[in-house]
Tab-separated table of C-alpha atoms in Angstrom:
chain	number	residue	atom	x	y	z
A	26	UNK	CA	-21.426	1.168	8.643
A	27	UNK	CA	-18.236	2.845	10.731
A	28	UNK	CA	-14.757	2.190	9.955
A	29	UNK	CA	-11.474	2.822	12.272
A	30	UNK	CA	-9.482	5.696	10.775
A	31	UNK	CA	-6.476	7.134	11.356
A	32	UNK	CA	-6.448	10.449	9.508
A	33	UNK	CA	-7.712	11.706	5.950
A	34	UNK	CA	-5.678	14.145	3.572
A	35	UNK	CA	-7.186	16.259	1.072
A	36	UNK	CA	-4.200	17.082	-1.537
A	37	UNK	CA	-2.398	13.660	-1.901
A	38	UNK	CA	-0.396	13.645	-4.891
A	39	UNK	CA	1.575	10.428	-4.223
A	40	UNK	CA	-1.325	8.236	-3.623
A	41	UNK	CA	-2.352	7.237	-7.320
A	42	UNK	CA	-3.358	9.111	-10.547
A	43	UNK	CA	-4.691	13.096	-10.205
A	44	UNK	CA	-4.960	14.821	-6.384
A	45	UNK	CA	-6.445	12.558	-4.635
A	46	UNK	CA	-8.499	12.168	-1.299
A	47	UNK	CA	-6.786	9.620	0.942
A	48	UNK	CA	-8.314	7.665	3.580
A	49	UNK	CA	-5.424	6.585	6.060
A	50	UNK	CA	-6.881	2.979	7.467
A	51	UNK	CA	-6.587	2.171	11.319
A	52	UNK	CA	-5.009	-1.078	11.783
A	53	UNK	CA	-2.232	-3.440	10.731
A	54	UNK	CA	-0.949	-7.069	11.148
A	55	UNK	CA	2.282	-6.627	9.582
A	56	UNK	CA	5.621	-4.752	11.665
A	57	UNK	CA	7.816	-3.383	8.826
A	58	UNK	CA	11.207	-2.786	10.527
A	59	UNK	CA	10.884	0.832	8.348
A	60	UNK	CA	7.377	1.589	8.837
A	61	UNK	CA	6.590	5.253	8.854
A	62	UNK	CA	3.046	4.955	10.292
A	63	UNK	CA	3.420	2.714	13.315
A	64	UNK	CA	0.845	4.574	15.161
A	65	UNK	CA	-1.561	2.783	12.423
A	66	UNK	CA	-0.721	-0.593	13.895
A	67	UNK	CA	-3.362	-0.981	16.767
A	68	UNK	CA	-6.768	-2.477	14.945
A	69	UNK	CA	-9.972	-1.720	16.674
A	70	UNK	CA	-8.459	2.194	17.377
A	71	UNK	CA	-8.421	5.520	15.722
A	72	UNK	CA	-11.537	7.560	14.689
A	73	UNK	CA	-15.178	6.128	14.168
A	74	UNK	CA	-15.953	7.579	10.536
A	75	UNK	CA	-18.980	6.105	7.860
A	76	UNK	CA	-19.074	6.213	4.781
A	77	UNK	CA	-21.299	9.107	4.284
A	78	UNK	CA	-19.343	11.300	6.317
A	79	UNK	CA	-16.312	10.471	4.494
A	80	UNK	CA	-17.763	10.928	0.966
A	81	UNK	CA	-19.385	14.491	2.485
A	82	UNK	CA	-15.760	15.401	3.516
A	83	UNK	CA	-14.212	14.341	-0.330
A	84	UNK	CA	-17.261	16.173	-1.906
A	85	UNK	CA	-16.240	19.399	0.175
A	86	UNK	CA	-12.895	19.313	-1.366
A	87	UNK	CA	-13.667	17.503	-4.873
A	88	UNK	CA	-13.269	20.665	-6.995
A	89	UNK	CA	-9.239	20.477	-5.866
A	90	UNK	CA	-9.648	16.568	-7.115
A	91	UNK	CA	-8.008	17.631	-10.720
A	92	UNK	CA	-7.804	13.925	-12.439
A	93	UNK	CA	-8.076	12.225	-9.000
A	94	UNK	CA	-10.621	10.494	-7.025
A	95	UNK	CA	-10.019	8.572	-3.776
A	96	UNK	CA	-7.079	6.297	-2.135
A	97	UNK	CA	-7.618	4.406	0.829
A	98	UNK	CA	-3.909	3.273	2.374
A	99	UNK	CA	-2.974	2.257	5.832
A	100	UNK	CA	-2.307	0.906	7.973
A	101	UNK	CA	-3.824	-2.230	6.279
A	102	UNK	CA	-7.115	-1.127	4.749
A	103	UNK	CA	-8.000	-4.620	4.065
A	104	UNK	CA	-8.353	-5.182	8.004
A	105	UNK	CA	-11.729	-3.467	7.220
A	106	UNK	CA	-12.972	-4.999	3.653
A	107	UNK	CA	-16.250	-4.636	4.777
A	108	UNK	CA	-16.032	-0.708	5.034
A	109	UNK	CA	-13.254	0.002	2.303
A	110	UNK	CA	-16.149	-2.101	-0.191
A	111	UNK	CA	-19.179	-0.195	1.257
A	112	UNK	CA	-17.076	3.082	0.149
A	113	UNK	CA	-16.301	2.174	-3.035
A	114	UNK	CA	-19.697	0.809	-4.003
A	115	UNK	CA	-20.879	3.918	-3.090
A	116	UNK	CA	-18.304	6.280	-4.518
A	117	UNK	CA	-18.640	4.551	-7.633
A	118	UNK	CA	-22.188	5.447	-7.438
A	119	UNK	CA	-20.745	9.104	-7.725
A	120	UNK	CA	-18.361	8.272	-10.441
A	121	UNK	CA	-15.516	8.962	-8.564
A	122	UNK	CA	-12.320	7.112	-9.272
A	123	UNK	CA	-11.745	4.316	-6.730
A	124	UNK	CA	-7.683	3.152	-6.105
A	125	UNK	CA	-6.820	0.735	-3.040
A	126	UNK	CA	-3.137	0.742	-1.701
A	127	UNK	CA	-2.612	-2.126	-0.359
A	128	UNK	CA	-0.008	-4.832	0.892
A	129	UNK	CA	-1.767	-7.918	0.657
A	130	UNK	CA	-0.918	-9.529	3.551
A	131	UNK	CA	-5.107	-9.966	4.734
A	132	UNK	CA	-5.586	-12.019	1.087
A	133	UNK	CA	-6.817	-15.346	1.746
A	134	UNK	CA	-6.123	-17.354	-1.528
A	135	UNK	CA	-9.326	-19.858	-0.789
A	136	UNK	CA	-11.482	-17.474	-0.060
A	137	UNK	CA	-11.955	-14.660	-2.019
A	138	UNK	CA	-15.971	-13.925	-2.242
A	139	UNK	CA	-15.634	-10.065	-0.605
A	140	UNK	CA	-12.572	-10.047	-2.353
A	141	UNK	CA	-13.888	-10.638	-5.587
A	142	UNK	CA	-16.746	-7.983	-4.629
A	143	UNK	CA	-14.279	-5.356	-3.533
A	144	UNK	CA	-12.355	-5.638	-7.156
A	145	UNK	CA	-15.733	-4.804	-9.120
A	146	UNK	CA	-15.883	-1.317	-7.645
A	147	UNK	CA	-12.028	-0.653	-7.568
A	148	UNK	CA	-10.349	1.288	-10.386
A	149	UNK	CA	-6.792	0.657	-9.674
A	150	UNK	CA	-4.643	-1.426	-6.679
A	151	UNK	CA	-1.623	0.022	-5.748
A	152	UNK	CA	0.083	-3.355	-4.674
A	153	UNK	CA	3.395	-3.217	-1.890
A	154	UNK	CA	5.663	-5.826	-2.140
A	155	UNK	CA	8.223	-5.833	0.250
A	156	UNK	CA	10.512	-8.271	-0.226
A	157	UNK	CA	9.977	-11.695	-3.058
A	158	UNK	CA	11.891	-13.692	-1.131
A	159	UNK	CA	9.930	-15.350	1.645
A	160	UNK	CA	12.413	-16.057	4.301
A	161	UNK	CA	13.838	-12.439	4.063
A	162	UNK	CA	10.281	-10.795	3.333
A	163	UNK	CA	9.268	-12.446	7.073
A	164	UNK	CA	12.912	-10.852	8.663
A	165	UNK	CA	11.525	-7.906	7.082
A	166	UNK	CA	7.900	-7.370	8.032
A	167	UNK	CA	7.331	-9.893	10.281
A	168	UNK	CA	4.826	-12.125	7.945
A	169	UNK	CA	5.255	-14.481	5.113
A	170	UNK	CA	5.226	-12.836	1.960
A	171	UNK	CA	3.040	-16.438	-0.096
A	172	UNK	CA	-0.347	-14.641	0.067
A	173	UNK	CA	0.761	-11.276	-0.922
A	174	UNK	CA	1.710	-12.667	-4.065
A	175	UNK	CA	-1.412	-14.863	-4.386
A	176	UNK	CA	-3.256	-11.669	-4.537
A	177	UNK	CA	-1.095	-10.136	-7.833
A	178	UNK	CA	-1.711	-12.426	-9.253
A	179	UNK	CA	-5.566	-13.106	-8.510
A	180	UNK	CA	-5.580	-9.376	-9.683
A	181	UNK	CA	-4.050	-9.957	-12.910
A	182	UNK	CA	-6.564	-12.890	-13.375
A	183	UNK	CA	-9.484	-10.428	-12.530
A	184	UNK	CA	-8.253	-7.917	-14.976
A	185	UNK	CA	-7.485	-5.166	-12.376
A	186	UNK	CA	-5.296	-2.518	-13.012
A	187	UNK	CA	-2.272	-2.530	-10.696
A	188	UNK	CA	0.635	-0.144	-9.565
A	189	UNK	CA	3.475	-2.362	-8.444
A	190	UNK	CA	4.976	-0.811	-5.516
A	191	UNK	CA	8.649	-1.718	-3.498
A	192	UNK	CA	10.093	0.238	-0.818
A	193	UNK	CA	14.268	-0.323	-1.968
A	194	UNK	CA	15.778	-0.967	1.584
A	195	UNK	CA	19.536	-1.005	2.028
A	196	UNK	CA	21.043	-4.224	3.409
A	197	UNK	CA	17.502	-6.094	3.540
A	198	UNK	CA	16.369	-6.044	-0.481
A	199	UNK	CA	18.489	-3.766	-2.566
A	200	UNK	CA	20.481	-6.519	-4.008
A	201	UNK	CA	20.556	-7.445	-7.574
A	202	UNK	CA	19.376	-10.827	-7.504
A	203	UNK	CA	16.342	-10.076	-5.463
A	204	UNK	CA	15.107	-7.238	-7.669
A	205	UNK	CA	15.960	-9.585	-11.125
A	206	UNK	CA	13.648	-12.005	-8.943
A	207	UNK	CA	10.952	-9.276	-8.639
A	208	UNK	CA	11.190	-8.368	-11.879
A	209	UNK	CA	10.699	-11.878	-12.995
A	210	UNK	CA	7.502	-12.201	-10.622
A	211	UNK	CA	6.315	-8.755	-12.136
A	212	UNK	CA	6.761	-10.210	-15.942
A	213	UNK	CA	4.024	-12.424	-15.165
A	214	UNK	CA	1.411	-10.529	-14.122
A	215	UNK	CA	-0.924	-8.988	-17.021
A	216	UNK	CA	-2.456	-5.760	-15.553
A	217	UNK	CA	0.675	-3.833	-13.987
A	218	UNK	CA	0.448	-0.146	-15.348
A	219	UNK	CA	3.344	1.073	-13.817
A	220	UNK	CA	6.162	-0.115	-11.275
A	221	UNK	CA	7.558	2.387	-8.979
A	222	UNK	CA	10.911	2.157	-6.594
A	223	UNK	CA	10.087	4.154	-3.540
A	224	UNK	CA	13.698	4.832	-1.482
A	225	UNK	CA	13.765	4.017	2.367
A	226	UNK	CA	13.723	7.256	4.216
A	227	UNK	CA	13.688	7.823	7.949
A	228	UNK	CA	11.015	10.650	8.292
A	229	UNK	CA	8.590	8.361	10.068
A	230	UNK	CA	11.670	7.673	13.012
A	231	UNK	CA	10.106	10.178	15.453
A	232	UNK	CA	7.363	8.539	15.780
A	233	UNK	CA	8.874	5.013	16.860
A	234	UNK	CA	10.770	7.063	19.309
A	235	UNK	CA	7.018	8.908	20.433
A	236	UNK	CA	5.483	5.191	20.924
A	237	UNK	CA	8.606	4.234	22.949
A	238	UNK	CA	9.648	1.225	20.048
A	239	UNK	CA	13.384	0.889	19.317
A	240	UNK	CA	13.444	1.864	15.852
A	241	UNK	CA	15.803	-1.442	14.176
A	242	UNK	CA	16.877	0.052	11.552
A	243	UNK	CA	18.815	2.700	12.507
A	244	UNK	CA	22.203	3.139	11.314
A	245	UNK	CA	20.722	2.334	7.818
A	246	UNK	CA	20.828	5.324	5.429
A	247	UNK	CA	18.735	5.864	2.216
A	248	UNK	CA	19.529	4.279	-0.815
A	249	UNK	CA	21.922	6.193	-3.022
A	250	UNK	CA	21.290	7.504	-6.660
A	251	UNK	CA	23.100	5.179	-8.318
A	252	UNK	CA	21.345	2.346	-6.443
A	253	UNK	CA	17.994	3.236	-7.178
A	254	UNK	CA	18.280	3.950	-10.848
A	255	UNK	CA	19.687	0.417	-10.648
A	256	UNK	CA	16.597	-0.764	-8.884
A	257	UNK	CA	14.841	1.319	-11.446
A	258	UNK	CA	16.405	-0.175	-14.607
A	259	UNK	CA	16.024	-3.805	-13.000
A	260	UNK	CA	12.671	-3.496	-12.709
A	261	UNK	CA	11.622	-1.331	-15.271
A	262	UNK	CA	10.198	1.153	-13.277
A	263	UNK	CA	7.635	3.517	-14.926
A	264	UNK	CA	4.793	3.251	-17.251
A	265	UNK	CA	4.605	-0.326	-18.562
């Protein structure tokens, strides 16, 4: 099987537990107005890799892998269940640890059979949400934010280990009553390990400006200190 990929990197400390191998997906349905990877958004483009060349290529690096195993992230890497489960079977096979970062947005509530497949051979799913309120998580990305949280909580029903992930965004969802609602959400969920606040940055501007997008969010700086530890405290953000 053959997969659309964007790019690999073969020291990712960010991207779950250890040094990890990460598999950046091609593909993407949603348009965060602070995406840093917009040239992931075309599906059906990037590079034609299998499996077996990717597992080759983390096996020729695995020795560096102190603790780790492999991430696939985005771009959506759910666009291409299909491939993202035929790797993990397999690098399960190998005993290598298997984490999915992932916003949700591809769930489908009622229909969850390679879903449900895809969860057996995943160690840990580092889960994005954006925004918990729907109207403003739409202004935000573009998409309705219902199945996202479907899929915590189908997690939490499956017994999967999750990392809880929100990008704090001045003047869209750094306000108090949005993260007390995301912590509330987050309460109910029974496998989150660890929830981490990740501050809006504006590294990924050039490339907007490369593809010829208007970038909409500019004028917007990062978060300050004192905002995120608020985030931080709010939604207890660490170990759980």
């Amino acid at each position: 099987m053959e997969g659309f990929i964007h790019s690999t990197e073969s020291f990712g400390t960010v991207d779950g537990p250890g040094i990890r191998f990460v598999i950046f997906f091609q593909g993407c349905p949603m348009r965060c107005l602070y995406c840093h990877n917009p040239d992931t958004w075309k599906i059906g483009t990037g590079t034609k890799r299998t499996v077996e060349s990717l597992l080759a290529e983390y096996d020729s690096v695995k020795e560096f892998m102190k603790n780790g195993g492999i991430t696939c992230t985005g771009g959506e890497p759910l666009v291409q269940i299909d491939f993202v489960t035929e790797l993990f079977e397999k690098a399960k096979e190998k005993e290598i640890h298997t984490c999915l970062d992932s916003s949700g947005i591809t769930f489908t509530p009622d229909s969850t059979e390679k879903f449900e497949r895809l969860c057996k051979c995943t160690d840990l799913v580092m889960l994005d949400i954006k925004h918990i309120d729907e109207e403003q998580h739409k202004i935000l990305t573009g998409c309705t934010n219902k199945n996202i949280l479907a899929m915590a909580r189908k997690l939490s029903d499956m017994g999967v280990s999750m990392w809880i992930r929100h990008v704090l965004v001045p003047e869209r969802n750094d306000r108090d009553d949005y993260l007390y609602r995301l912590a509330d959400f987050i309460a109910t969920l029974k496998t989150v390990e660890r929830v981490e606040v990740l501050p809006y940055h504006t590294l990924g501007t050039f490339k907007w400006e490369n593809l010829h997008i208007d970038y909409p969010l500019k004028g917007i700086d990062p978060p300050t200190k004192e905002r995120i530890e608020n985030a931080e405290k709010i939604l207890g953000a660490g170990t759980q």
